[in-house]
CSV table of C-alpha atoms in Angstrom, one decimal:
chain,number,residue,atom,x,y,z
A,107,MET,CA,83.2,165.9,37.0
A,108,ARG,CA,82.8,165.1,41.0
A,109,GLN,CA,79.6,162.9,39.9
A,110,ARG,CA,82.4,161.4,37.2
A,111,ASN,CA,85.1,160.1,39.5
A,112,ASN,CA,82.1,159.1,42.1
A,113,ALA,CA,79.9,157.0,39.7
A,114,PHE,CA,83.7,155.9,39.2
A,115,LYS,CA,84.6,155.1,41.9
A,116,ASP,CA,81.2,152.9,42.8
A,117,VAL,CA,82.1,151.3,39.3
A,118,ARG,CA,85.5,150.2,41.2
A,119,ASN,CA,83.9,149.1,44.6
A,120,LYS,CA,81.0,147.0,42.4
A,121,VAL,CA,83.7,145.4,40.8
A,122,ALA,CA,85.9,144.6,44.2
A,123,HIS,CA,83.0,143.6,45.8
A,124,GLU,CA,82.1,140.7,42.7
A,125,ALA,CA,86.2,139.9,42.8
A,126,LEU,CA,86.0,139.5,47.0
A,127,ALA,CA,82.6,137.4,47.0
A,128,GLY,CA,84.3,135.0,44.5
A,129,ILE,CA,83.4,135.4,40.8
A,130,LYS,CA,86.8,135.0,38.4
A,131,VAL,CA,89.1,138.3,37.7
A,132,GLY,CA,89.1,136.9,34.4
A,133,VAL,CA,85.6,137.2,34.1
A,134,LEU,CA,85.5,140.1,35.9
A,135,ALA,CA,87.7,142.1,33.2
A,136,ARG,CA,86.1,140.8,29.9
A,137,LYS,CA,82.7,142.0,31.6
A,138,TYR,CA,83.8,145.5,32.9
A,139,GLU,CA,86.8,145.7,29.7
A,140,VAL,CA,89.5,146.6,32.2
A,141,SER,CA,92.7,144.7,32.6
A,142,PRO,CA,93.0,141.5,35.6
A,143,LYS,CA,95.9,143.6,37.4
A,144,THR,CA,93.9,146.7,37.4
A,145,ILE,CA,90.8,144.8,39.0
A,146,ARG,CA,93.2,143.0,41.7
A,147,ASN,CA,94.4,146.8,42.2
A,148,TRP,CA,90.8,147.6,43.1
A,149,VAL,CA,90.7,145.0,44.9
A,150,LYS,CA,93.5,145.5,47.2
A,151,GLU,CA,91.7,149.1,47.7
A,152,PHE,CA,89.1,148.6,48.5
A,153,GLN,CA,90.0,146.5,51.4
A,154,ASP,CA,92.0,149.2,52.5
A,155,GLU,CA,89.2,151.1,52.4
A,156,PHE,CA,87.1,149.1,54.5
A,157,GLY,CA,88.6,146.3,55.6
A,158,ALA,CA,87.0,142.4,56.4
A,159,ASP,CA,84.5,143.6,57.5
A,160,ALA,CA,82.9,144.8,54.3
A,161,LEU,CA,81.7,141.5,52.7
A,162,PRO,CA,79.1,139.5,54.7
A,163,THR,CA,80.1,136.0,56.1
A,164,ILE,CA,79.1,132.9,54.8
A,165,ASP,CA,76.1,132.2,57.6
A,166,GLU,CA,74.3,135.7,56.4
A,167,ARG,CA,75.1,135.0,52.8
A,168,ILE,CA,74.0,131.3,54.1
A,169,ASN,CA,70.8,133.4,55.6
A,170,ASP,CA,70.0,135.8,53.4
A,171,SER,CA,69.5,132.7,50.5
A,172,LYS,CA,67.4,130.9,53.2
A,173,ARG,CA,65.2,134.7,52.9
A,174,LEU,CA,65.2,134.7,49.3
A,175,ALA,CA,63.9,131.3,48.4
A,176,GLU,CA,61.3,131.7,51.1
A,177,LEU,CA,60.3,135.3,49.3
A,178,GLU,CA,59.9,133.4,46.3
A,179,GLU,CA,57.6,130.8,47.6
A,180,LYS,CA,55.3,133.6,49.1
A,181,TYR,CA,55.5,134.7,45.3
A,182,ASN,CA,54.7,132.0,43.9
A,183,ARG,CA,51.7,131.6,45.7
A,184,ALA,CA,50.9,135.3,45.7
A,185,LEU,CA,50.5,134.9,42.1
A,186,LYS,CA,48.9,131.2,42.1
A,187,ALA,CA,45.7,133.1,44.4
A,188,LEU,CA,45.5,136.2,42.0
A,189,GLY,CA,45.4,134.0,39.0
A,190,GLU,CA,42.2,131.9,40.2
A,191,LYS,CA,40.5,135.2,42.3
A,192,GLU,CA,40.8,136.9,38.7
A,193,LEU,CA,39.8,133.3,36.7
A,194,GLU,CA,36.5,133.2,39.4
A,195,ASN,CA,36.1,137.2,38.5
A,196,GLU,CA,36.3,136.4,34.9
A,197,VAL,CA,33.5,133.5,35.3
A,198,LEU,CA,31.5,135.9,37.5
A,199,ARG,CA,31.8,138.6,35.1
A,200,GLU,CA,30.1,136.6,32.3
A,201,LEU,CA,27.9,134.8,33.9
A,202,VAL,CA,26.1,138.5,34.9
A,203,LYS,CA,26.4,139.3,31.2
A,204,LYS,CA,24.3,135.6,29.8
A,205,THR,CA,19.9,136.4,31.6
A,206,SER,CA,19.4,132.9,33.5
A,207,PRO,CA,16.1,131.2,32.0
A,208,ALA,CA,15.0,131.3,35.6
A,209,SER,CA,14.9,135.8,35.4
A,210,VAL,CA,13.2,135.5,32.3
A,211,ILE,CA,10.2,132.8,34.3
A,212,ASP,CA,10.3,135.7,36.6
A,213,SER,CA,9.9,138.5,34.7
A,214,THR,CA,7.5,137.7,32.0
A,215,LEU,CA,5.2,135.8,35.3
A,216,HIS,CA,5.7,139.3,37.0
A,217,LYS,CA,4.4,141.0,34.2
A,218,ARG,CA,1.3,139.2,33.5
A,219,LEU,CA,0.4,139.7,37.0
A,220,LEU,CA,0.5,143.1,36.8
A,221,GLY,CA,-1.3,143.3,33.6
A,222,ARG,CA,-3.7,140.9,35.1
A,223,GLU,CA,-4.3,144.0,38.1
A,224,THR,CA,-4.9,146.5,36.0
A,225,ARG,CA,-7.8,145.3,34.0
C-alpha cells in the first residue's frame, strides 16, 4: 500500500511541477483526467512542501536548452560519421569479395613459374 501512495505522490508532484513550469491547468486536467481544482490543490501542496526553489530559474532553463541543442548537434554529427564509416566498410567488404584481374594474373603467372621450375 505504501508503494501505491508513493507512486501517487510522485504523479501529483509531476503534475504540479508541470503546472508550475507553465503548462495550463486545463490541459493538465484533461491529460491526467482530474479536475483543475485538484491540480491547483496539488500545486499549492507542492509549493508548501518544496518552496520556491523547487523550480529552475529562467537562466537555468536557457542554459539547459543550449546544452541540449549542443548535444543534439554532436549526436547528429556522430550519426553522420557512423553512417559514412559503415558505408566505407560495406564498400571495402564488396571489394574484398571481388577478385581483381591483377591478382588473377599474378596467381596464374606464379603457377606458370612454379611449373617451369619443377621440370
